[in-house]
Amino acid sequence: MLRKKKEKGFSLIELMTVLAVIGLLTTIAIPNLLWHLKRARNASAHSAAKNAYTTAQSYFNDYPNGSITSVAILTAYGFRQTTDVVTNVSGSQNTLQITTYHPAGSRTYTVNSEGAM
């Protein structure tokens, strides 16, 4: 009686099953990842709006009759521009308008002179 050598390795069916499972997990994971990324980008824009408002109030404490025409004025008062978040700011203490958004996010945040979003 001849003995067959023990074959080592995976069969084609086992490899295809593993690939199918990986493919299924990928189709579930990628949309969730994209949703979380968008949510994080929106949160950073929201945070930038709050920080810009707080910094603007510091500016108006020193210059009650002054007006803000650019983010550069806020930067001089300690505002740090959040990476990839677009921040627009203008107005005086009574007409302040701050707008922030992330280009890959889905929301735009606006803060008025009273701090309401």
XYZ file of N, CA and C in Angstrom, residues 28-93:
198
model
N -18.957 46.871 5.045
C -19.604 47.403 6.241
C -18.749 48.504 6.865
N -17.444 48.325 6.902
C -16.560 49.235 7.629
C -16.327 50.563 6.922
N -16.203 50.581 5.610
C -15.853 51.813 4.902
C -16.914 52.903 5.062
N -18.205 52.627 4.883
C -19.188 53.703 5.099
C -19.166 54.236 6.535
N -18.962 53.363 7.514
C -18.876 53.825 8.899
C -17.662 54.714 9.106
N -16.546 54.344 8.523
C -15.340 55.149 8.629
C -15.558 56.525 8.004
N -16.164 56.572 6.828
C -16.411 57.845 6.162
C -17.354 58.722 6.986
N -18.364 58.109 7.602
C -19.295 58.858 8.432
C -18.572 59.468 9.632
N -17.704 58.687 10.263
C -16.961 59.185 11.418
C -15.974 60.283 11.017
N -15.350 60.165 9.866
C -14.450 61.210 9.390
C -15.200 62.516 9.156
N -16.378 62.432 8.531
C -17.174 63.630 8.283
C -17.611 64.257 9.602
N -17.983 63.431 10.541
C -18.399 63.920 11.858
C -17.235 64.618 12.574
N -16.041 64.058 12.473
C -14.865 64.672 13.094
C -14.528 66.009 12.427
N -14.667 66.086 11.126
C -14.398 67.337 10.419
C -15.412 68.415 10.801
N -16.670 68.021 10.935
C -17.682 68.974 11.383
C -17.392 69.455 12.801
N -16.952 68.556 13.655
C -16.632 68.926 15.038
C -15.460 69.906 15.093
N -14.478 69.736 14.225
C -13.352 70.666 14.232
C -13.787 72.049 13.740
N -14.716 72.105 12.786
C -15.236 73.399 12.329
C -16.055 74.063 13.442
N -16.830 73.275 14.163
C -17.627 73.786 15.283
C -16.705 74.357 16.365
N -15.658 73.637 16.686
C -14.694 74.081 17.682
C -13.986 75.363 17.240
N -13.650 75.453 15.974
C -12.988 76.654 15.450
C -13.897 77.869 15.579
N -15.199 77.690 15.355
C -16.147 78.805 15.487
C -16.196 79.297 16.932
N -16.251 78.361 17.871
C -16.268 78.749 19.287
C -14.982 79.472 19.686
N -13.852 78.935 19.248
C -12.566 79.546 19.577
C -12.424 80.935 18.966
N -12.903 81.102 17.740
C -12.827 82.408 17.079
C -13.693 83.425 17.824
N -14.858 83.001 18.285
C -15.726 83.913 19.037
C -15.066 84.336 20.350
N -14.499 83.383 21.061
C -13.832 83.689 22.329
C -12.669 84.656 22.110
N -11.906 84.430 21.054
C -10.779 85.312 20.746
C -11.270 86.698 20.348
N -12.370 86.750 19.602
C -12.932 88.047 19.208
C -13.366 88.842 20.437
N -13.914 88.169 21.417
C -14.316 88.859 22.644
C -13.101 89.427 23.378
N -11.991 88.718 23.333
C -10.748 89.247 23.927
C -10.304 90.513 23.201
N -10.421 90.498 21.881
C -10.063 91.673 21.084
C -10.962 92.856 21.449
N -12.265 92.601 21.556
C -13.203 93.685 21.846
C -13.060 94.206 23.276
N -12.502 93.415 24.185
C -12.199 93.929 25.522
C -11.134 95.011 25.451
N -10.171 94.837 24.554
C -9.115 95.835 24.393
C -9.534 96.982 23.483
N -10.336 96.690 22.476
C -10.776 97.697 21.498
C -12.298 97.645 21.348
N -13.050 98.227 22.289
C -14.513 98.142 22.237
C -15.123 98.747 20.972
N -14.472 99.737 20.388
C -15.000 100.366 19.174
C -14.311 99.858 17.912
N -13.447 98.878 18.046
C -12.715 98.352 16.900
C -13.573 97.406 16.075
N -13.040 97.008 14.953
C -13.726 96.010 14.132
C -12.706 95.006 13.616
N -13.184 93.815 13.385
C -12.329 92.732 12.901
C -12.594 92.573 11.421
N -11.520 92.618 10.643
C -11.669 92.514 9.192
C -11.081 91.232 8.625
N -10.302 90.512 9.450
C -9.700 89.273 8.956
C -9.328 88.371 10.115
N -9.008 87.145 9.780
C -8.578 86.170 10.785
C -7.214 86.563 11.356
N -6.450 87.339 10.612
C -5.120 87.760 11.081
C -5.206 88.544 12.384
N -6.250 89.330 12.551
C -6.426 90.083 13.796
C -6.646 89.117 14.954
N -7.451 88.075 14.718
C -7.682 87.077 15.765
C -6.412 86.295 16.065
N -5.632 86.023 15.031
C -4.381 85.286 15.214
C -3.435 86.053 16.128
N -3.434 87.367 15.993
C -2.599 88.194 16.863
C -3.047 88.109 18.323
N -4.289 87.726 18.547
C -4.820 87.585 19.902
C -4.825 86.143 20.389
N -4.159 85.257 19.668
C -3.989 83.888 20.136
C -4.847 82.843 19.446
N -5.653 83.249 18.485
C -6.476 82.270 17.759
C -5.581 81.419 16.869
N -5.768 80.120 16.957
C -5.008 79.209 16.097
C -5.949 78.618 15.060
N -5.617 78.865 13.822
C -6.428 78.359 12.720
C -6.373 76.833 12.715
N -7.523 76.197 12.729
C -7.586 74.741 12.687
C -7.232 74.267 11.286
N -6.434 73.219 11.197
C -5.986 72.704 9.916
C -7.174 72.355 9.028
N -7.168 72.859 7.817
C -8.166 72.604 6.772
C -9.536 73.216 7.050
N -9.729 73.908 8.157
C -11.014 74.570 8.424
C -10.932 76.002 7.914
N -11.926 76.382 7.119
C -11.990 77.737 6.581
C -12.744 78.601 7.582
N -12.120 79.701 7.994
C -12.726 80.617 8.967
C -12.815 82.002 8.351
N -14.028 82.562 8.374
C -14.249 83.927 7.912
C -14.816 84.711 9.082
N -14.272 85.905 9.309
C -14.719 86.728 10.429
C -14.730 88.182 10.004
N -15.757 88.909 10.421
C -15.830 90.337 10.126
C -16.841 90.988 11.053
N -16.680 92.282 11.231
C -17.649 93.048 11.989
C -17.095 93.666 13.250
N -17.932 94.497 13.854
C -17.598 95.138 15.116
C -18.218 94.334 16.251
N -18.148 94.883 17.442
C -18.681 94.162 18.595
C -20.179 93.889 18.451
